[in-house]
Amino acid sequence: MPTPTSPARPATDEEFLADFLPRLTRPAEELDAHPDPAALLEAVADLGRRAVGDPDAFFTQQYLLSRIYGLHTQLPTGPTAETSTVLHAVTRRLEQDTADAEDSWIDPALYDGMPDDPAAFVAWLKGVAREHPVFKHPYYHRFLRNEATPDDLRRFVLQESSVDSRFDDLLAAMQIGTDGVTKMEIAKNFWDEMGNGNPAEVHTVLFDRIIRHFGITDEELSEHLSAEALLGGNLAVLICRYRGLFAEAVGHLAIAEWLAPDRFSQVLHAWQRLDLPPDGITYHKLHIGIDAHHASAWFAHVVKPMADSPEARRAITRGALWRLNSSGRYLDRILNLV
């Protein structure tokens, strides 16, 4: 099984990546001239079939999707296949297989328990989160808080970079097409991420301080993430880039913001226990208070109004469960590696 610091892949998948990845940084027309796009799509579909029970295929699938998403979330320094129609087909296959796999972790009977009343729905959704195994996960409440070494914190920060290092961009993508109170709530979240206009307090800048404190290299950030960390980042991009998954993004973000203050409190405790430089923990300190406020406002001003619709309630719940389930598997994985 591959580890976050040594992402081994089987030879066949290695060969596939070695052939395909260089095409991402060539003109789109070159990829569209692929001699056998049907075989290419079948290779991607085969990854999806194997990813459910094969850790190596799962890693390759999520690594490939992450690299493709990089074309859509980072400014290019040269040619790019971003507009390729073949790449779009590959991406949609990867995305659909990823979504189907996440849905397979959800008990369909859970949807039957959703209350119709919006206020009751909010309370019910929070109850689902409280009863989930990821709530108060031992990785945070036992290991990080009381046992983690500086090297353990370094590994944790590296894996967390899959989402935390670009959360502002996800919010920017999420707000497209919204209006009214919903748009304003996303804007408030985004402006907080922007340090309320102070460049030195932009949250990605603060997170980068932690990266620099631990001497984490760009190569580590791009190559040494676990499959579960890659999945977490990919799910966040997936639900924020498609308007048809906006309600899933609402549920996903609601749970992420709601769980963050308690989790970051454990990170802060570990940082102080280890007597690490105080400026390195500013990011987590800020989010303990900010995310508590964000979660409260998000449930009140976005989740509750949307919950008038049964379709929206189901999609919000779906997104929340994607977050809970994928986070649980991610934390189980890194706890098992210590």
mmCIF file with all atom_site columns, C-alpha atoms in Angstrom, residues 9-220:
data_model
loop_
_atom_site.group_PDB
_atom_site.id
_atom_site.type_symbol
_atom_site.label_atom_id
_atom_site.label_alt_id
_atom_site.label_comp_id
_atom_site.label_asym_id
_atom_site.label_entity_id
_atom_site.label_seq_id
_atom_site.pdbx_PDB_ins_code
_atom_site.Cartn_x
_atom_site.Cartn_y
_atom_site.Cartn_z
_atom_site.occupancy
_atom_site.B_iso_or_equiv
_atom_site.pdbx_formal_charge
_atom_site.auth_seq_id
_atom_site.auth_comp_id
_atom_site.auth_asym_id
_atom_site.auth_atom_id
_atom_site.pdbx_PDB_model_num
ATOM 1   C CA . ARG A 1 9   ? 2.132   2.613  -7.993  1.00 0.00 ? 9   ARG A CA 1
ATOM 2   C CA . PRO A 1 10  ? 1.955   -0.598 -9.999  1.00 0.00 ? 10  PRO A CA 1
ATOM 3   C CA . ALA A 1 11  ? 3.995   -0.702 -13.190 1.00 0.00 ? 11  ALA A CA 1
ATOM 4   C CA . THR A 1 12  ? 0.974   -0.562 -15.503 1.00 0.00 ? 12  THR A CA 1
ATOM 5   C CA . ASP A 1 13  ? -0.360  2.554  -13.792 1.00 0.00 ? 13  ASP A CA 1
ATOM 6   C CA . GLU A 1 14  ? 3.131   4.057  -13.742 1.00 0.00 ? 14  GLU A CA 1
ATOM 7   C CA . GLU A 1 15  ? 3.332   3.585  -17.497 1.00 0.00 ? 15  GLU A CA 1
ATOM 8   C CA . PHE A 1 16  ? -0.095  5.126  -17.981 1.00 0.00 ? 16  PHE A CA 1
ATOM 9   C CA . LEU A 1 17  ? 0.839   8.201  -15.947 1.00 0.00 ? 17  LEU A CA 1
ATOM 10  C CA . ALA A 1 18  ? 4.239   8.480  -17.637 1.00 0.00 ? 18  ALA A CA 1
ATOM 11  C CA . ASP A 1 19  ? 2.497   8.601  -21.011 1.00 0.00 ? 19  ASP A CA 1
ATOM 12  C CA . PHE A 1 20  ? -0.462  10.802 -20.082 1.00 0.00 ? 20  PHE A CA 1
ATOM 13  C CA . LEU A 1 21  ? 0.814   13.406 -17.623 1.00 0.00 ? 21  LEU A CA 1
ATOM 14  C CA . PRO A 1 22  ? 3.274   15.100 -20.042 1.00 0.00 ? 22  PRO A CA 1
ATOM 15  C CA . ARG A 1 23  ? 0.334   15.685 -22.389 1.00 0.00 ? 23  ARG A CA 1
ATOM 16  C CA . LEU A 1 24  ? -1.208  18.041 -19.799 1.00 0.00 ? 24  LEU A CA 1
ATOM 17  C CA . THR A 1 25  ? 1.503   20.625 -20.436 1.00 0.00 ? 25  THR A CA 1
ATOM 18  C CA . ARG A 1 26  ? 1.301   20.488 -24.209 1.00 0.00 ? 26  ARG A CA 1
ATOM 19  C CA . PRO A 1 27  ? -1.191  22.264 -26.504 1.00 0.00 ? 27  PRO A CA 1
ATOM 20  C CA . ALA A 1 28  ? -4.780  21.004 -26.308 1.00 0.00 ? 28  ALA A CA 1
ATOM 21  C CA . GLU A 1 29  ? -4.695  20.149 -30.020 1.00 0.00 ? 29  GLU A CA 1
ATOM 22  C CA . GLU A 1 30  ? -1.969  17.598 -29.379 1.00 0.00 ? 30  GLU A CA 1
ATOM 23  C CA . LEU A 1 31  ? -4.055  15.681 -26.853 1.00 0.00 ? 31  LEU A CA 1
ATOM 24  C CA . ASP A 1 32  ? -7.108  15.914 -29.105 1.00 0.00 ? 32  ASP A CA 1
ATOM 25  C CA . ALA A 1 33  ? -5.038  14.213 -31.802 1.00 0.00 ? 33  ALA A CA 1
ATOM 26  C CA . HIS A 1 34  ? -4.492  11.190 -29.537 1.00 0.00 ? 34  HIS A CA 1
ATOM 27  C CA . PRO A 1 35  ? -4.361  8.090  -31.793 1.00 0.00 ? 35  PRO A CA 1
ATOM 28  C CA . ASP A 1 36  ? -6.854  6.102  -29.680 1.00 0.00 ? 36  ASP A CA 1
ATOM 29  C CA . PRO A 1 37  ? -8.994  8.243  -27.348 1.00 0.00 ? 37  PRO A CA 1
ATOM 30  C CA . ALA A 1 38  ? -11.375 5.330  -26.772 1.00 0.00 ? 38  ALA A CA 1
ATOM 31  C CA . ALA A 1 39  ? -8.534  3.233  -25.353 1.00 0.00 ? 39  ALA A CA 1
ATOM 32  C CA . LEU A 1 40  ? -7.474  6.179  -23.218 1.00 0.00 ? 40  LEU A CA 1
ATOM 33  C CA . LEU A 1 41  ? -10.956 6.517  -21.752 1.00 0.00 ? 41  LEU A CA 1
ATOM 34  C CA . GLU A 1 42  ? -11.133 2.783  -21.158 1.00 0.00 ? 42  GLU A CA 1
ATOM 35  C CA . ALA A 1 43  ? -7.871  2.926  -19.221 1.00 0.00 ? 43  ALA A CA 1
ATOM 36  C CA . VAL A 1 44  ? -9.351  5.672  -17.048 1.00 0.00 ? 44  VAL A CA 1
ATOM 37  C CA . ALA A 1 45  ? -12.573 3.695  -16.581 1.00 0.00 ? 45  ALA A CA 1
ATOM 38  C CA . ASP A 1 46  ? -10.496 0.685  -15.574 1.00 0.00 ? 46  ASP A CA 1
ATOM 39  C CA . LEU A 1 47  ? -8.889  2.794  -12.856 1.00 0.00 ? 47  LEU A CA 1
ATOM 40  C CA . GLY A 1 48  ? -12.360 3.572  -11.549 1.00 0.00 ? 48  GLY A CA 1
ATOM 41  C CA . ARG A 1 49  ? -13.357 -0.080 -11.472 1.00 0.00 ? 49  ARG A CA 1
ATOM 42  C CA . ARG A 1 50  ? -10.206 -1.048 -9.604  1.00 0.00 ? 50  ARG A CA 1
ATOM 43  C CA . ALA A 1 51  ? -10.016 1.968  -7.283  1.00 0.00 ? 51  ALA A CA 1
ATOM 44  C CA . VAL A 1 52  ? -12.712 0.683  -4.925  1.00 0.00 ? 52  VAL A CA 1
ATOM 45  C CA . GLY A 1 53  ? -10.617 -2.225 -3.656  1.00 0.00 ? 53  GLY A CA 1
ATOM 46  C CA . ASP A 1 54  ? -7.118  -1.501 -4.962  1.00 0.00 ? 54  ASP A CA 1
ATOM 47  C CA . PRO A 1 55  ? -5.169  1.185  -3.023  1.00 0.00 ? 55  PRO A CA 1
ATOM 48  C CA . ASP A 1 56  ? -2.687  1.626  -5.858  1.00 0.00 ? 56  ASP A CA 1
ATOM 49  C CA . ALA A 1 57  ? -5.402  2.226  -8.458  1.00 0.00 ? 57  ALA A CA 1
ATOM 50  C CA . PHE A 1 58  ? -7.188  4.571  -6.045  1.00 0.00 ? 58  PHE A CA 1
ATOM 51  C CA . PHE A 1 59  ? -4.003  6.587  -5.623  1.00 0.00 ? 59  PHE A CA 1
ATOM 52  C CA . THR A 1 60  ? -3.413  6.761  -9.380  1.00 0.00 ? 60  THR A CA 1
ATOM 53  C CA . GLN A 1 61  ? -7.008  7.842  -9.997  1.00 0.00 ? 61  GLN A CA 1
ATOM 54  C CA . GLN A 1 62  ? -6.921  10.651 -7.451  1.00 0.00 ? 62  GLN A CA 1
ATOM 55  C CA . TYR A 1 63  ? -3.391  11.732 -8.349  1.00 0.00 ? 63  TYR A CA 1
ATOM 56  C CA . LEU A 1 64  ? -4.396  12.030 -12.009 1.00 0.00 ? 64  LEU A CA 1
ATOM 57  C CA . LEU A 1 65  ? -7.541  14.005 -11.174 1.00 0.00 ? 65  LEU A CA 1
ATOM 58  C CA . SER A 1 66  ? -5.528  16.314 -8.924  1.00 0.00 ? 66  SER A CA 1
ATOM 59  C CA . ARG A 1 67  ? -3.009  17.001 -11.671 1.00 0.00 ? 67  ARG A CA 1
ATOM 60  C CA . ILE A 1 68  ? -5.818  17.753 -14.134 1.00 0.00 ? 68  ILE A CA 1
ATOM 61  C CA . TYR A 1 69  ? -7.500  20.072 -11.640 1.00 0.00 ? 69  TYR A CA 1
ATOM 62  C CA . GLY A 1 70  ? -4.198  21.903 -11.385 1.00 0.00 ? 70  GLY A CA 1
ATOM 63  C CA . LEU A 1 71  ? -4.768  23.081 -14.949 1.00 0.00 ? 71  LEU A CA 1
ATOM 64  C CA . HIS A 1 72  ? -8.013  24.738 -13.848 1.00 0.00 ? 72  HIS A CA 1
ATOM 65  C CA . THR A 1 73  ? -6.811  26.172 -10.531 1.00 0.00 ? 73  THR A CA 1
ATOM 66  C CA . GLN A 1 74  ? -3.280  27.402 -11.280 1.00 0.00 ? 74  GLN A CA 1
ATOM 67  C CA . LEU A 1 75  ? -2.011  29.956 -13.782 1.00 0.00 ? 75  LEU A CA 1
ATOM 68  C CA . PRO A 1 76  ? 0.028   28.223 -16.497 1.00 0.00 ? 76  PRO A CA 1
ATOM 69  C CA . THR A 1 77  ? 3.707   28.883 -17.155 1.00 0.00 ? 77  THR A CA 1
ATOM 70  C CA . GLY A 1 78  ? 3.594   27.381 -20.641 1.00 0.00 ? 78  GLY A CA 1
ATOM 71  C CA . PRO A 1 79  ? 1.343   25.375 -22.969 1.00 0.00 ? 79  PRO A CA 1
ATOM 72  C CA . THR A 1 80  ? -1.613  23.590 -21.401 1.00 0.00 ? 80  THR A CA 1
ATOM 73  C CA . ALA A 1 81  ? -4.196  21.024 -22.493 1.00 0.00 ? 81  ALA A CA 1
ATOM 74  C CA . GLU A 1 82  ? -6.886  22.717 -20.381 1.00 0.00 ? 82  GLU A CA 1
ATOM 75  C CA . THR A 1 83  ? -9.298  23.213 -23.320 1.00 0.00 ? 83  THR A CA 1
ATOM 76  C CA . SER A 1 84  ? -8.869  19.741 -24.820 1.00 0.00 ? 84  SER A CA 1
ATOM 77  C CA . THR A 1 85  ? -12.105 17.868 -25.544 1.00 0.00 ? 85  THR A CA 1
ATOM 78  C CA . VAL A 1 86  ? -10.340 14.568 -24.883 1.00 0.00 ? 86  VAL A CA 1
ATOM 79  C CA . LEU A 1 87  ? -9.167  15.883 -21.529 1.00 0.00 ? 87  LEU A CA 1
ATOM 80  C CA . HIS A 1 88  ? -12.724 16.934 -20.706 1.00 0.00 ? 88  HIS A CA 1
ATOM 81  C CA . ALA A 1 89  ? -13.934 13.379 -21.353 1.00 0.00 ? 89  ALA A CA 1
ATOM 82  C CA . VAL A 1 90  ? -11.148 11.948 -19.194 1.00 0.00 ? 90  VAL A CA 1
ATOM 83  C CA . THR A 1 91  ? -11.925 14.416 -16.420 1.00 0.00 ? 91  THR A CA 1
ATOM 84  C CA . ARG A 1 92  ? -15.653 13.646 -16.449 1.00 0.00 ? 92  ARG A CA 1
ATOM 85  C CA . ARG A 1 93  ? -14.937 9.917  -16.231 1.00 0.00 ? 93  ARG A CA 1
ATOM 86  C CA . LEU A 1 94  ? -12.660 10.467 -13.245 1.00 0.00 ? 94  LEU A CA 1
ATOM 87  C CA . GLU A 1 95  ? -15.179 12.783 -11.587 1.00 0.00 ? 95  GLU A CA 1
ATOM 88  C CA . GLN A 1 96  ? -18.150 10.471 -12.099 1.00 0.00 ? 96  GLN A CA 1
ATOM 89  C CA . ASP A 1 97  ? -16.256 7.462  -10.779 1.00 0.00 ? 97  ASP A CA 1
ATOM 90  C CA . THR A 1 98  ? -15.132 9.480  -7.756  1.00 0.00 ? 98  THR A CA 1
ATOM 91  C CA . ALA A 1 99  ? -18.694 10.667 -7.058  1.00 0.00 ? 99  ALA A CA 1
ATOM 92  C CA . ASP A 1 100 ? -20.102 7.147  -7.473  1.00 0.00 ? 100 ASP A CA 1
ATOM 93  C CA . ALA A 1 101 ? -17.523 5.773  -5.051  1.00 0.00 ? 101 ALA A CA 1
ATOM 94  C CA . GLU A 1 102 ? -18.421 8.408  -2.453  1.00 0.00 ? 102 GLU A CA 1
ATOM 95  C CA . ASP A 1 103 ? -22.124 7.672  -2.880  1.00 0.00 ? 103 ASP A CA 1
ATOM 96  C CA . SER A 1 104 ? -21.413 4.002  -2.208  1.00 0.00 ? 104 SER A CA 1
ATOM 97  C CA . TRP A 1 105 ? -20.298 4.953  1.326   1.00 0.00 ? 105 TRP A CA 1
ATOM 98  C CA . ILE A 1 106 ? -23.733 6.464  2.079   1.00 0.00 ? 106 ILE A CA 1
ATOM 99  C CA . ASP A 1 107 ? -26.571 4.363  3.489   1.00 0.00 ? 107 ASP A CA 1
ATOM 100 C CA . PRO A 1 108 ? -29.560 5.415  1.310   1.00 0.00 ? 108 PRO A CA 1
ATOM 101 C CA . ALA A 1 109 ? -31.866 4.898  4.299   1.00 0.00 ? 109 ALA A CA 1
ATOM 102 C CA . LEU A 1 110 ? -30.255 7.924  5.932   1.00 0.00 ? 110 LEU A CA 1
ATOM 103 C CA . TYR A 1 111 ? -32.000 10.200 3.459   1.00 0.00 ? 111 TYR A CA 1
ATOM 104 C CA . ASP A 1 112 ? -35.360 8.917  4.702   1.00 0.00 ? 112 ASP A CA 1
ATOM 105 C CA . GLY A 1 113 ? -34.739 10.570 8.061   1.00 0.00 ? 113 GLY A CA 1
ATOM 106 C CA . MET A 1 114 ? -34.447 14.110 6.705   1.00 0.00 ? 114 MET A CA 1
ATOM 107 C CA . PRO A 1 115 ? -37.031 16.449 8.300   1.00 0.00 ? 115 PRO A CA 1
ATOM 108 C CA . ASP A 1 116 ? -39.097 18.635 5.982   1.00 0.00 ? 116 ASP A CA 1
ATOM 109 C CA . ASP A 1 117 ? -38.925 21.704 8.215   1.00 0.00 ? 117 ASP A CA 1
ATOM 110 C CA . PRO A 1 118 ? -35.774 23.741 7.409   1.00 0.00 ? 118 PRO A CA 1
ATOM 111 C CA . ALA A 1 119 ? -34.924 24.499 11.059  1.00 0.00 ? 119 ALA A CA 1
ATOM 112 C CA . ALA A 1 120 ? -35.414 20.858 12.015  1.00 0.00 ? 120 ALA A CA 1
ATOM 113 C CA . PHE A 1 121 ? -33.285 19.844 9.026   1.00 0.00 ? 121 PHE A CA 1
ATOM 114 C CA . VAL A 1 122 ? -30.377 21.972 10.257  1.00 0.00 ? 122 VAL A CA 1
ATOM 115 C CA . ALA A 1 123 ? -30.588 20.363 13.698  1.00 0.00 ? 123 ALA A CA 1
ATOM 116 C CA . TRP A 1 124 ? -30.846 16.903 12.127  1.00 0.00 ? 124 TRP A CA 1
ATOM 117 C CA . LEU A 1 125 ? -27.798 17.471 9.895   1.00 0.00 ? 125 LEU A CA 1
ATOM 118 C CA . LYS A 1 126 ? -25.730 18.551 12.889  1.00 0.00 ? 126 LYS A CA 1
ATOM 119 C CA . GLY A 1 127 ? -26.922 15.435 14.709  1.00 0.00 ? 127 GLY A CA 1
ATOM 120 C CA . VAL A 1 128 ? -25.782 13.252 11.804  1.00 0.00 ? 128 VAL A CA 1
ATOM 121 C CA . ALA A 1 129 ? -22.342 14.838 12.091  1.00 0.00 ? 129 ALA A CA 1
ATOM 122 C CA . ARG A 1 130 ? -22.216 14.367 15.882  1.00 0.00 ? 130 ARG A CA 1
ATOM 123 C CA . GLU A 1 131 ? -23.026 10.681 15.534  1.00 0.00 ? 131 GLU A CA 1
ATOM 124 C CA . HIS A 1 132 ? -20.490 10.091 12.773  1.00 0.00 ? 132 HIS A CA 1
ATOM 125 C CA . PRO A 1 133 ? -17.243 8.273  13.728  1.00 0.00 ? 133 PRO A CA 1
ATOM 126 C CA . VAL A 1 134 ? -15.202 11.229 12.455  1.00 0.00 ? 134 VAL A CA 1
ATOM 127 C CA . PHE A 1 135 ? -16.648 13.558 15.107  1.00 0.00 ? 135 PHE A CA 1
ATOM 128 C CA . LYS A 1 136 ? -14.000 14.090 17.824  1.00 0.00 ? 136 LYS A CA 1
ATOM 129 C CA . HIS A 1 137 ? -11.724 11.753 15.862  1.00 0.00 ? 137 HIS A CA 1
ATOM 130 C CA . PRO A 1 138 ? -8.874  10.261 17.941  1.00 0.00 ? 138 PRO A CA 1
ATOM 131 C CA . TYR A 1 139 ? -6.289  11.542 15.472  1.00 0.00 ? 139 TYR A CA 1
ATOM 132 C CA . TYR A 1 140 ? -7.055  15.041 16.699  1.00 0.00 ? 140 TYR A CA 1
ATOM 133 C CA . HIS A 1 141 ? -8.245  14.430 20.252  1.00 0.00 ? 141 HIS A CA 1
ATOM 134 C CA . ARG A 1 142 ? -5.693  11.831 21.293  1.00 0.00 ? 142 ARG A CA 1
ATOM 135 C CA . PHE A 1 143 ? -2.766  11.744 18.904  1.00 0.00 ? 143 PHE A CA 1
ATOM 136 C CA . LEU A 1 144 ? -2.225  15.349 17.804  1.00 0.00 ? 144 LEU A CA 1
ATOM 137 C CA . ARG A 1 145 ? -3.260  16.837 21.126  1.00 0.00 ? 145 ARG A CA 1
ATOM 138 C CA . ASN A 1 146 ? -1.180  14.626 23.410  1.00 0.00 ? 146 ASN A CA 1
ATOM 139 C CA . GLU A 1 147 ? 1.305   12.494 21.469  1.00 0.00 ? 147 GLU A CA 1
ATOM 140 C CA . ALA A 1 148 ? 2.391   14.078 18.188  1.00 0.00 ? 148 ALA A CA 1
ATOM 141 C CA . THR A 1 149 ? 6.013   15.072 17.653  1.00 0.00 ? 149 THR A CA 1
ATOM 142 C CA . PRO A 1 150 ? 7.154   17.983 15.439  1.00 0.00 ? 150 PRO A CA 1
ATOM 143 C CA . ASP A 1 151 ? 7.695   15.464 12.623  1.00 0.00 ? 151 ASP A CA 1
ATOM 144 C CA . ASP A 1 152 ? 4.112   14.239 13.083  1.00 0.00 ? 152 ASP A CA 1
ATOM 145 C CA . LEU A 1 153 ? 2.848   17.806 12.813  1.00 0.00 ? 153 LEU A CA 1
ATOM 146 C CA . ARG A 1 154 ? 4.938   18.272 9.683   1.00 0.00 ? 154 ARG A CA 1
ATOM 147 C CA . ARG A 1 155 ? 3.294   15.229 8.063   1.00 0.00 ? 155 ARG A CA 1
ATOM 148 C CA . PHE A 1 156 ? -0.117  16.522 9.133   1.00 0.00 ? 156 PHE A CA 1
ATOM 149 C CA . VAL A 1 157 ? 0.442   19.981 7.604   1.00 0.00 ? 157 VAL A CA 1
ATOM 150 C CA . LEU A 1 158 ? 1.684   18.417 4.362   1.00 0.00 ? 158 LEU A CA 1
ATOM 151 C CA . GLN A 1 159 ? -1.488  16.357 3.984   1.00 0.00 ? 159 GLN A CA 1
ATOM 152 C CA . GLU A 1 160 ? -3.755  19.262 4.982   1.00 0.00 ? 160 GLU A CA 1
ATOM 153 C CA . SER A 1 161 ? -2.293  21.361 2.164   1.00 0.00 ? 161 SER A CA 1
ATOM 154 C CA . SER A 1 162 ? -4.577  19.557 -0.304  1.00 0.00 ? 162 SER A CA 1
ATOM 155 C CA . VAL A 1 163 ? -7.441  21.885 0.728   1.00 0.00 ? 163 VAL A CA 1
ATOM 156 C CA . ASP A 1 164 ? -6.198  24.557 3.142   1.00 0.00 ? 164 ASP A CA 1
ATOM 157 C CA . SER A 1 165 ? -3.652  26.026 0.735   1.00 0.00 ? 165 SER A CA 1
ATOM 158 C CA . ARG A 1 166 ? -6.330  27.036 -1.817  1.00 0.00 ? 166 ARG A CA 1
ATOM 159 C CA . PHE A 1 167 ? -9.538  27.488 0.154   1.00 0.00 ? 167 PHE A CA 1
ATOM 160 C CA . ASP A 1 168 ? -9.933  31.091 -1.012  1.00 0.00 ? 168 ASP A CA 1
ATOM 161 C CA . ASP A 1 169 ? -10.055 29.994 -4.654  1.00 0.00 ? 169 ASP A CA 1
ATOM 162 C CA . LEU A 1 170 ? -12.683 27.372 -3.846  1.00 0.00 ? 170 LEU A CA 1
ATOM 163 C CA . LEU A 1 171 ? -14.909 30.026 -2.286  1.00 0.00 ? 171 LEU A CA 1
ATOM 164 C CA . ALA A 1 172 ? -14.392 32.283 -5.305  1.00 0.00 ? 172 ALA A CA 1
ATOM 165 C CA . ALA A 1 173 ? -15.520 29.483 -7.623  1.00 0.00 ? 173 ALA A CA 1
ATOM 166 C CA . MET A 1 174 ? -18.418 28.536 -5.375  1.00 0.00 ? 174 MET A CA 1
ATOM 167 C CA . GLN A 1 175 ? -20.045 31.985 -5.455  1.00 0.00 ? 175 GLN A CA 1
ATOM 168 C CA . ILE A 1 176 ? -20.459 32.084 -9.262  1.00 0.00 ? 176 ILE A CA 1
ATOM 169 C CA . GLY A 1 177 ? -24.139 32.306 -10.163 1.00 0.00 ? 177 GLY A CA 1
ATOM 170 C CA . THR A 1 178 ? -25.381 32.950 -6.631  1.00 0.00 ? 178 THR A CA 1
ATOM 171 C CA . ASP A 1 179 ? -27.162 36.065 -5.436  1.00 0.00 ? 179 ASP A CA 1
ATOM 172 C CA . GLY A 1 180 ? -28.739 37.698 -2.411  1.00 0.00 ? 180 GLY A CA 1
ATOM 173 C CA . VAL A 1 181 ? -27.970 36.496 1.107   1.00 0.00 ? 181 VAL A CA 1
ATOM 174 C CA . THR A 1 182 ? -26.174 33.399 -0.171  1.00 0.00 ? 182 THR A CA 1
ATOM 175 C CA . LYS A 1 183 ? -23.753 35.406 -2.290  1.00 0.00 ? 183 LYS A CA 1
ATOM 176 C CA . MET A 1 184 ? -23.141 37.814 0.585   1.00 0.00 ? 184 MET A CA 1
ATOM 177 C CA . GLU A 1 185 ? -22.390 34.958 3.003   1.00 0.00 ? 185 GLU A CA 1
ATOM 178 C CA . ILE A 1 186 ? -19.855 33.452 0.611   1.00 0.00 ? 186 ILE A CA 1
ATOM 179 C CA . ALA A 1 187 ? -18.385 36.928 0.119   1.00 0.00 ? 187 ALA A CA 1
ATOM 180 C CA . LYS A 1 188 ? -17.967 37.369 3.873   1.00 0.00 ? 188 LYS A CA 1
ATOM 181 C CA . ASN A 1 189 ? -16.183 34.016 4.079   1.00 0.00 ? 189 ASN A CA 1
ATOM 182 C CA . PHE A 1 190 ? -13.987 34.975 1.131   1.00 0.00 ? 190 PHE A CA 1
ATOM 183 C CA . TRP A 1 191 ? -13.096 38.386 2.584   1.00 0.00 ? 191 TRP A CA 1
ATOM 184 C CA . ASP A 1 192 ? -12.067 36.761 5.865   1.00 0.00 ? 192 ASP A CA 1
ATOM 185 C CA . GLU A 1 193 ? -9.856  34.403 3.840   1.00 0.00 ? 193 GLU A CA 1
ATOM 186 C CA . MET A 1 194 ? -8.402  37.520 2.219   1.00 0.00 ? 194 MET A CA 1
ATOM 187 C CA . GLY A 1 195 ? -7.343  38.833 5.635   1.00 0.00 ? 195 GLY A CA 1
ATOM 188 C CA . ASN A 1 196 ? -10.049 41.509 5.399   1.00 0.00 ? 196 ASN A CA 1
ATOM 189 C CA . GLY A 1 197 ? -7.858  43.360 2.915   1.00 0.00 ? 197 GLY A CA 1
ATOM 190 C CA . ASN A 1 198 ? -4.509  42.967 4.692   1.00 0.00 ? 198 ASN A CA 1
ATOM 191 C CA . PRO A 1 199 ? -2.115  41.066 2.380   1.00 0.00 ? 199 PRO A CA 1
ATOM 192 C CA . ALA A 1 200 ? -0.019  39.861 5.334   1.00 0.00 ? 200 ALA A CA 1
ATOM 193 C CA . GLU A 1 201 ? -3.079  38.212 6.887   1.00 0.00 ? 201 GLU A CA 1
ATOM 194 C CA . VAL A 1 202 ? -4.423  36.439 3.807   1.00 0.00 ? 202 VAL A CA 1
ATOM 195 C CA . HIS A 1 203 ? -5.065  32.924 5.066   1.00 0.00 ? 203 HIS A CA 1
ATOM 196 C CA . THR A 1 204 ? -3.127  31.188 2.312   1.00 0.00 ? 204 THR A CA 1
ATOM 197 C CA . VAL A 1 205 ? -0.163  33.396 3.248   1.00 0.00 ? 205 VAL A CA 1
ATOM 198 C CA . LEU A 1 206 ? -0.565  32.376 6.891   1.00 0.00 ? 206 LEU A CA 1
ATOM 199 C CA . PHE A 1 207 ? -0.780  28.708 5.915   1.00 0.00 ? 207 PHE A CA 1
ATOM 200 C CA . ASP A 1 208 ? 2.386   29.151 3.861   1.00 0.00 ? 208 ASP A CA 1
ATOM 201 C CA . ARG A 1 209 ? 4.170   30.236 7.048   1.00 0.00 ? 209 ARG A CA 1
ATOM 202 C CA . ILE A 1 210 ? 3.518   26.775 8.487   1.00 0.00 ? 210 ILE A CA 1
ATOM 203 C CA . ILE A 1 211 ? 4.765   25.179 5.258   1.00 0.00 ? 211 ILE A CA 1
ATOM 204 C CA . ARG A 1 212 ? 7.969   27.241 5.438   1.00 0.00 ? 212 ARG A CA 1
ATOM 205 C CA . HIS A 1 213 ? 8.426   26.568 9.164   1.00 0.00 ? 213 HIS A CA 1
ATOM 206 C CA . PHE A 1 214 ? 8.576   22.850 8.455   1.00 0.00 ? 214 PHE A CA 1
ATOM 207 C CA . GLY A 1 215 ? 10.676  23.252 5.311   1.00 0.00 ? 215 GLY A CA 1
ATOM 208 C CA . ILE A 1 216 ? 8.094   21.446 3.171   1.00 0.00 ? 216 ILE A CA 1
ATOM 209 C CA . THR A 1 217 ? 9.168   21.655 -0.454  1.00 0.00 ? 217 THR A CA 1
ATOM 210 C CA . ASP A 1 218 ? 7.090   22.227 -3.579  1.00 0.00 ? 218 ASP A CA 1
ATOM 211 C CA . GLU A 1 219 ? 8.004   18.721 -4.694  1.00 0.00 ? 219 GLU A CA 1
ATOM 212 C CA . GLU A 1 220 ? 6.568   17.263 -1.481  1.00 0.00 ? 220 GLU A CA 1
#
